[in-house]
mmCIF file of C-alpha atoms in Angstrom:
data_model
loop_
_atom_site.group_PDB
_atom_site.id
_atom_site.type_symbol
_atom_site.label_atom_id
_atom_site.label_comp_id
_atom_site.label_asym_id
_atom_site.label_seq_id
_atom_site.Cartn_x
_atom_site.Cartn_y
_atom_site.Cartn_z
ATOM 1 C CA UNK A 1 129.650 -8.231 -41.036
ATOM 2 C CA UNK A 2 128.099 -10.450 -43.228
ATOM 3 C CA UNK A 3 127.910 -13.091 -40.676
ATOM 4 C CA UNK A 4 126.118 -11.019 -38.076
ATOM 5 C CA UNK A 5 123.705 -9.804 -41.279
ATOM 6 C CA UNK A 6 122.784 -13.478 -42.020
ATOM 7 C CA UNK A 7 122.512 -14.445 -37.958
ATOM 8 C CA UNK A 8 119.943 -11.392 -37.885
ATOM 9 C CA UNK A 9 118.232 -12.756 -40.772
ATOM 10 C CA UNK A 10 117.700 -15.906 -39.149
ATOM 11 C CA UNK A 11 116.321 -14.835 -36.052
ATOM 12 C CA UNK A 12 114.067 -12.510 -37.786
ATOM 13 C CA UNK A 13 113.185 -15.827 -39.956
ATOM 14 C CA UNK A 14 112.593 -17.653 -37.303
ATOM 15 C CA UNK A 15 110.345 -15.166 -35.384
ATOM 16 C CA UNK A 16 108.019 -14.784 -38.135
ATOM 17 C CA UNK A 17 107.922 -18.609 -38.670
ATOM 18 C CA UNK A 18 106.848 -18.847 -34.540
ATOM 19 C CA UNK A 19 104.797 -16.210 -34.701
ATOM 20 C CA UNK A 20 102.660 -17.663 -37.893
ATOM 21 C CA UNK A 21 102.789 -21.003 -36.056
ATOM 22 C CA UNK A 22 101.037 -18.928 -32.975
ATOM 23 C CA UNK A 23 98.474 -17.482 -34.492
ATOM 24 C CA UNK A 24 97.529 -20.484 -36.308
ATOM 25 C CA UNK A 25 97.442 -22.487 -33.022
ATOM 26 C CA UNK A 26 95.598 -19.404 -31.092
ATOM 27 C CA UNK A 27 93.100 -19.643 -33.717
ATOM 28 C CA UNK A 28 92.659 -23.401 -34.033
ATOM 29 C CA UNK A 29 92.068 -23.203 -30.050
ATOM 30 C CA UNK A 30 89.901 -20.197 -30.465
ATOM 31 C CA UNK A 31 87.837 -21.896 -32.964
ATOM 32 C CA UNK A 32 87.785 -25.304 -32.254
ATOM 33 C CA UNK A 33 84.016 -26.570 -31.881
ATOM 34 C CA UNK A 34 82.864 -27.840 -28.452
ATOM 35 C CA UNK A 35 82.100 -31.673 -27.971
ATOM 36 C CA UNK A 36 78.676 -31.897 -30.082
ATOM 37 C CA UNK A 37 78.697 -28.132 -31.686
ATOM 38 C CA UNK A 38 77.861 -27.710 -35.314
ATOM 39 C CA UNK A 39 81.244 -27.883 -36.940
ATOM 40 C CA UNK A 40 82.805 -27.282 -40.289
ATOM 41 C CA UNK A 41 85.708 -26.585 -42.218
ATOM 42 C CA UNK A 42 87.624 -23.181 -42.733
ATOM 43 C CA UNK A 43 90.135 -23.038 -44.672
ATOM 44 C CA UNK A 44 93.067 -20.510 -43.815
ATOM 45 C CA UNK A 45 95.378 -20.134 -46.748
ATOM 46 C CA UNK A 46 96.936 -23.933 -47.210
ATOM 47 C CA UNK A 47 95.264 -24.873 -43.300
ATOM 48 C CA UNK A 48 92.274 -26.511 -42.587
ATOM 49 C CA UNK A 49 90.669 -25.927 -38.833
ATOM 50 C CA UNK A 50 87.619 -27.286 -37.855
ATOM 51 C CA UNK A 51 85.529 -24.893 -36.641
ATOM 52 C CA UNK A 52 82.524 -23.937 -34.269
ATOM 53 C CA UNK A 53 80.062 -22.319 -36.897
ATOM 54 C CA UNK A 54 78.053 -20.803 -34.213
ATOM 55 C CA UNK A 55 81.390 -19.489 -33.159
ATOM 56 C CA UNK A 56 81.977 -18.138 -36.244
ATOM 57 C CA UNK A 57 78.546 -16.605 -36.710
ATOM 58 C CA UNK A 58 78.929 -14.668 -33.578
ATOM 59 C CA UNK A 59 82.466 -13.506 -34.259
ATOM 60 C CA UNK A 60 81.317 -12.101 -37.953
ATOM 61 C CA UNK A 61 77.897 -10.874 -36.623
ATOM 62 C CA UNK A 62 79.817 -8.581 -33.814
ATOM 63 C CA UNK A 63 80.554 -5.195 -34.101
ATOM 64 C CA UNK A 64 84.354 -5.564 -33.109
ATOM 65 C CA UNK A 65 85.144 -8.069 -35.560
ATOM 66 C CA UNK A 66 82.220 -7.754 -38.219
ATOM 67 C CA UNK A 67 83.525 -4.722 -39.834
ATOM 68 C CA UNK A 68 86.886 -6.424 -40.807
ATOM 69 C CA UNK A 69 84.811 -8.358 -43.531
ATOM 70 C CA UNK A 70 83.482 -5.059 -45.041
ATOM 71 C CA UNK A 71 84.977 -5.732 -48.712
ATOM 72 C CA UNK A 72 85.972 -9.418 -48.571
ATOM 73 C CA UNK A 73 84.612 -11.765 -51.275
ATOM 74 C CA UNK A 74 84.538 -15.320 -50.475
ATOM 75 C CA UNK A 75 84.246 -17.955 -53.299
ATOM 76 C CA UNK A 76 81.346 -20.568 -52.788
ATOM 77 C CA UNK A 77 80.168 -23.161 -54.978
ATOM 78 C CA UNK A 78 76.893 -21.354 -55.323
ATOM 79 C CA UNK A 79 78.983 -18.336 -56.703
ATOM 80 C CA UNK A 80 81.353 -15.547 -55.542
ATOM 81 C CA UNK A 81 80.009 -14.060 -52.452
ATOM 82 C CA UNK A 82 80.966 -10.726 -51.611
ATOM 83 C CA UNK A 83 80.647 -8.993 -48.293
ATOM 84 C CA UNK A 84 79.801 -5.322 -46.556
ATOM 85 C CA UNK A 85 79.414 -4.194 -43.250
ATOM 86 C CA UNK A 86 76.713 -1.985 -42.365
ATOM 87 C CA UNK A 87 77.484 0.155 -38.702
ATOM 88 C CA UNK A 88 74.324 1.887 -38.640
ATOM 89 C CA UNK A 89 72.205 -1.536 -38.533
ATOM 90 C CA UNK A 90 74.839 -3.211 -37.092
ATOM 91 C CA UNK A 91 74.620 -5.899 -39.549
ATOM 92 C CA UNK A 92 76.727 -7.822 -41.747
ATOM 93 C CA UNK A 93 75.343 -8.158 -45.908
ATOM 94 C CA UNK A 94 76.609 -11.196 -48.408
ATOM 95 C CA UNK A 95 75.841 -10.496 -51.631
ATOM 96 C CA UNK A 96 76.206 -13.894 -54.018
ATOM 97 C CA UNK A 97 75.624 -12.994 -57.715
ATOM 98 C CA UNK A 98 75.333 -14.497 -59.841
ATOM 99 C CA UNK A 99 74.492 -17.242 -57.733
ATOM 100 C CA UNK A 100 72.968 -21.187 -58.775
ATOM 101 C CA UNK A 101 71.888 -23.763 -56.347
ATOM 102 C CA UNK A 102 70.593 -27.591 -57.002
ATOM 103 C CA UNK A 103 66.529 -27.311 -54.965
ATOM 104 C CA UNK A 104 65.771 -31.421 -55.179
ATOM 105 C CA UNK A 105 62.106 -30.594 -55.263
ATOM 106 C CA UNK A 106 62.610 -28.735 -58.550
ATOM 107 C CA UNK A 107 64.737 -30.882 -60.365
ATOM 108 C CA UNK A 108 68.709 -31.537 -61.339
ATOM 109 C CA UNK A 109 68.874 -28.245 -63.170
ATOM 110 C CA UNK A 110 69.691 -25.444 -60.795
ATOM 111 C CA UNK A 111 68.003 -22.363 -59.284
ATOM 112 C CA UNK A 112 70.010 -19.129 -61.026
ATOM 113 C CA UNK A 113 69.831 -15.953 -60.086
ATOM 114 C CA UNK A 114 71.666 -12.460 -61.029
ATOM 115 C CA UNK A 115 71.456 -11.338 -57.411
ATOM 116 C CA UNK A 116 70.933 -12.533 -53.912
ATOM 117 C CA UNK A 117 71.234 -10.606 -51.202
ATOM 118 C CA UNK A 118 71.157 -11.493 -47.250
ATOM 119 C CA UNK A 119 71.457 -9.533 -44.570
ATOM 120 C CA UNK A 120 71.555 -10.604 -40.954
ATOM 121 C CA UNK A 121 72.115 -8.464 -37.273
ATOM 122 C CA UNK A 122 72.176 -10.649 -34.147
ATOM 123 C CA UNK A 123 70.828 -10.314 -30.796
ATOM 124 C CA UNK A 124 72.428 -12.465 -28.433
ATOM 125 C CA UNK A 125 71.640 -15.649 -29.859
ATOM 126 C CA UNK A 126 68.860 -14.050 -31.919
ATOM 127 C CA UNK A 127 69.432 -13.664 -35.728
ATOM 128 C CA UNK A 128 67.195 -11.374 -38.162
ATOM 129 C CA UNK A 129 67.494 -9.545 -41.357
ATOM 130 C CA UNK A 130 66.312 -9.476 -45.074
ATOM 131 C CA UNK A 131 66.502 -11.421 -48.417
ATOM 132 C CA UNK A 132 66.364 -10.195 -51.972
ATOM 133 C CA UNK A 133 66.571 -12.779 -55.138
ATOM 134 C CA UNK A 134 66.651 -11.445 -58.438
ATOM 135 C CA UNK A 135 66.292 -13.594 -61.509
ATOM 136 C CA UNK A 136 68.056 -13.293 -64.663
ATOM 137 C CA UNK A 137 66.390 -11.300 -67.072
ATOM 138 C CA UNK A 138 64.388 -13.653 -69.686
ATOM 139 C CA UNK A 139 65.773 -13.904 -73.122
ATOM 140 C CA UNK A 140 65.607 -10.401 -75.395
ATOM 141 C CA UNK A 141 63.238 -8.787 -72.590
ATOM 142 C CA UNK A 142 64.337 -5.258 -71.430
ATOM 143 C CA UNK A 143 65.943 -5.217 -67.922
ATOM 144 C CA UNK A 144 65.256 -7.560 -64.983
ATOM 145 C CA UNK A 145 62.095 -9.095 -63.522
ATOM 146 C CA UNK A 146 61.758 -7.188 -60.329
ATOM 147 C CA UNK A 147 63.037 -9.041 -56.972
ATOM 148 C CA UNK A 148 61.428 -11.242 -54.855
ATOM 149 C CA UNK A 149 61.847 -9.932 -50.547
ATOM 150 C CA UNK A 150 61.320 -11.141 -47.541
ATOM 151 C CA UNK A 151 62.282 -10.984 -43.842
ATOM 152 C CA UNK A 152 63.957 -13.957 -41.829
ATOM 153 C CA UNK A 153 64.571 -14.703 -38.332
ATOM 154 C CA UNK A 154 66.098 -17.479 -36.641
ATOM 155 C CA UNK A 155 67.577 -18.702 -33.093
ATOM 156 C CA UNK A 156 71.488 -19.949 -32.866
ATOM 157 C CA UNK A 157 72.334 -22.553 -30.700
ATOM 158 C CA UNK A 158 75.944 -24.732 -30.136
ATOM 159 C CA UNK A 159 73.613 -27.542 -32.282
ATOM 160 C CA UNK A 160 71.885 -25.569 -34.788
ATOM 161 C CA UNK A 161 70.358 -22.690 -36.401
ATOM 162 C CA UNK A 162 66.282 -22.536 -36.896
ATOM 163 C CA UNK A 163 65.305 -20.462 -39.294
ATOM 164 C CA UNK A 164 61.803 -18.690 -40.091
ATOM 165 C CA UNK A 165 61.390 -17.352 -43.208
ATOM 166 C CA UNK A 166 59.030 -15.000 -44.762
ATOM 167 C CA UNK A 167 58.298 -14.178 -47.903
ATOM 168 C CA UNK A 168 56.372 -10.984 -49.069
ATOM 169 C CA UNK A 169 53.235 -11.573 -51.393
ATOM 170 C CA UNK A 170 54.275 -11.539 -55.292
ATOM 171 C CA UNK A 171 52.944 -11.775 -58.570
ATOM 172 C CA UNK A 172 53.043 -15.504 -59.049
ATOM 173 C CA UNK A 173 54.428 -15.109 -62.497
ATOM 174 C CA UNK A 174 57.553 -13.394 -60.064
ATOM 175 C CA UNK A 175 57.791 -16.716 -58.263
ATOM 176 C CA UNK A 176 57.536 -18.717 -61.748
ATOM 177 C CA UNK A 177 60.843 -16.572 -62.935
ATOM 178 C CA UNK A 178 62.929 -17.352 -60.218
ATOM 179 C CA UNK A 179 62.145 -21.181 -59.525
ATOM 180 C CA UNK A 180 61.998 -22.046 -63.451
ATOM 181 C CA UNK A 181 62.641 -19.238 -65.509
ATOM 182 C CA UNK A 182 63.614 -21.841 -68.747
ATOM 183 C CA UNK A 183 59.621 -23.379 -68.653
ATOM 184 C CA UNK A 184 58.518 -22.508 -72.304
ATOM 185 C CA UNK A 185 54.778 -21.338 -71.400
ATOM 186 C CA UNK A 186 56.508 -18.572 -68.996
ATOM 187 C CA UNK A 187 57.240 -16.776 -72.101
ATOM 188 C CA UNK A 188 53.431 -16.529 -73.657
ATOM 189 C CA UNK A 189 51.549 -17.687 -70.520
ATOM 190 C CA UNK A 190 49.269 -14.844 -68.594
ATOM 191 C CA UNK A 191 49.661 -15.638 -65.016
ATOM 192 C CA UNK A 192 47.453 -13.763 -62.193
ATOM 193 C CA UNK A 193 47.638 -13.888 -58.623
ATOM 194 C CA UNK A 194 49.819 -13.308 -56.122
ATOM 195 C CA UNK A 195 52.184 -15.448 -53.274
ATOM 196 C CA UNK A 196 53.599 -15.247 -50.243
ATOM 197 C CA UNK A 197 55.564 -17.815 -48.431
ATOM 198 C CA UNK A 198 56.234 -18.603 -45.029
ATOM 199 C CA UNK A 199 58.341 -21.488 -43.960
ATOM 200 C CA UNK A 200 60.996 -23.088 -41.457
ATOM 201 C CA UNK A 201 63.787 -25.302 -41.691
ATOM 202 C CA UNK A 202 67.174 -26.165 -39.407
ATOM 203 C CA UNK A 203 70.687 -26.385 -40.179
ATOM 204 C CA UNK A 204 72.416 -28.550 -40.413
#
């Protein structure tokens, strides 16, 4: 009796074992970035397959596969990213906060925020959505400065993604709190006018 129990064992063992193996294989085929495709990294538990990204934007950007990231938070080294699924846009949101980032034209220190939020549909190979950033609220002032908003766009290909971005007009002094909220006139400085930004860059 005990025999047959441990033979069962086994085989039940050694199903899961091929079956793991499988899906890891399906995946790495399923994944696996075409000669000259923009790859990268994923990491799936102690595995590392390279993967298309375009692949991967399409897969989380569709409506049969985007809702299984409603929930899931991903850990970035701009900060914890946490994700929701929105089936009335469609559209997928990622939510980093608080979130930092190192912007070479501004300096070594880095860009910190409380909140930033994305949010992108897809159209084919056509991406849009929004963008909130909120900075941190300045030393013994009530509450938080209000967000900065804007509206991207951008076109996926197996090379790249070009991105437009656009910016609504804000207080400048808005701008000044989110880019370098530690600059000691910010504090005592009156600041007028408004900004808007428009822009484009490609990744990678």
């Amino acid at each position: 009796m005990k025999k047959t129990l441990r033979v069962v064992l086994y085989g039940l063992l050694a199903l899961v074992v091929t079956g793991g193996v499988a899906l890891v294989l399906i995946a790495k085929i399923a994944l696996a970035p075409a000669k000259g495709e923009w790859a990268a990294e994923l990491p799936i538990g102690p595995i590392r397959l390279e993967a298309g990204v375009p692949t991967l934007v399409r897969l989380a950007t569709s409506p049969w596969f985007g809702p299984h990231l409603d929930g899931r938070r991903l850990d970035t080294r701009f900060g914890p990213v946490q994700l929701a699924w929105n089936e009335a846009g469609p559209q997928l949101e990622a939510r980093c906060a608080p979130c930092s980032a190192v912007v070479a034209a501004l300096g070594a220190k880095p860009v910190r925020l409380d909140d930033l939020r994305v949010t992108v549909r897809r159209d084919a190979d056509r991406l849009a959505g929004e963008l909130s950033a909120t900075p941190p609220a300045a030393a013994g002032a009530p509450g938080h400065p209000p967000a900065l908003t804007g509206r991207w766009d951008g076109k996926l290909s197996q090379r790249d993604l070009q991105v437009n971005v656009d910016m609504a007009d804000a207080p400048i002094a808005q701008w000044y709190a989110v880019l370098v909220p530690d600059m000691p006139e910010l504090q005592r400085a009156q600041i007028g006018g408004t900004l808007g930004l428009r822009g484009q860059f490609t990744q990678p």
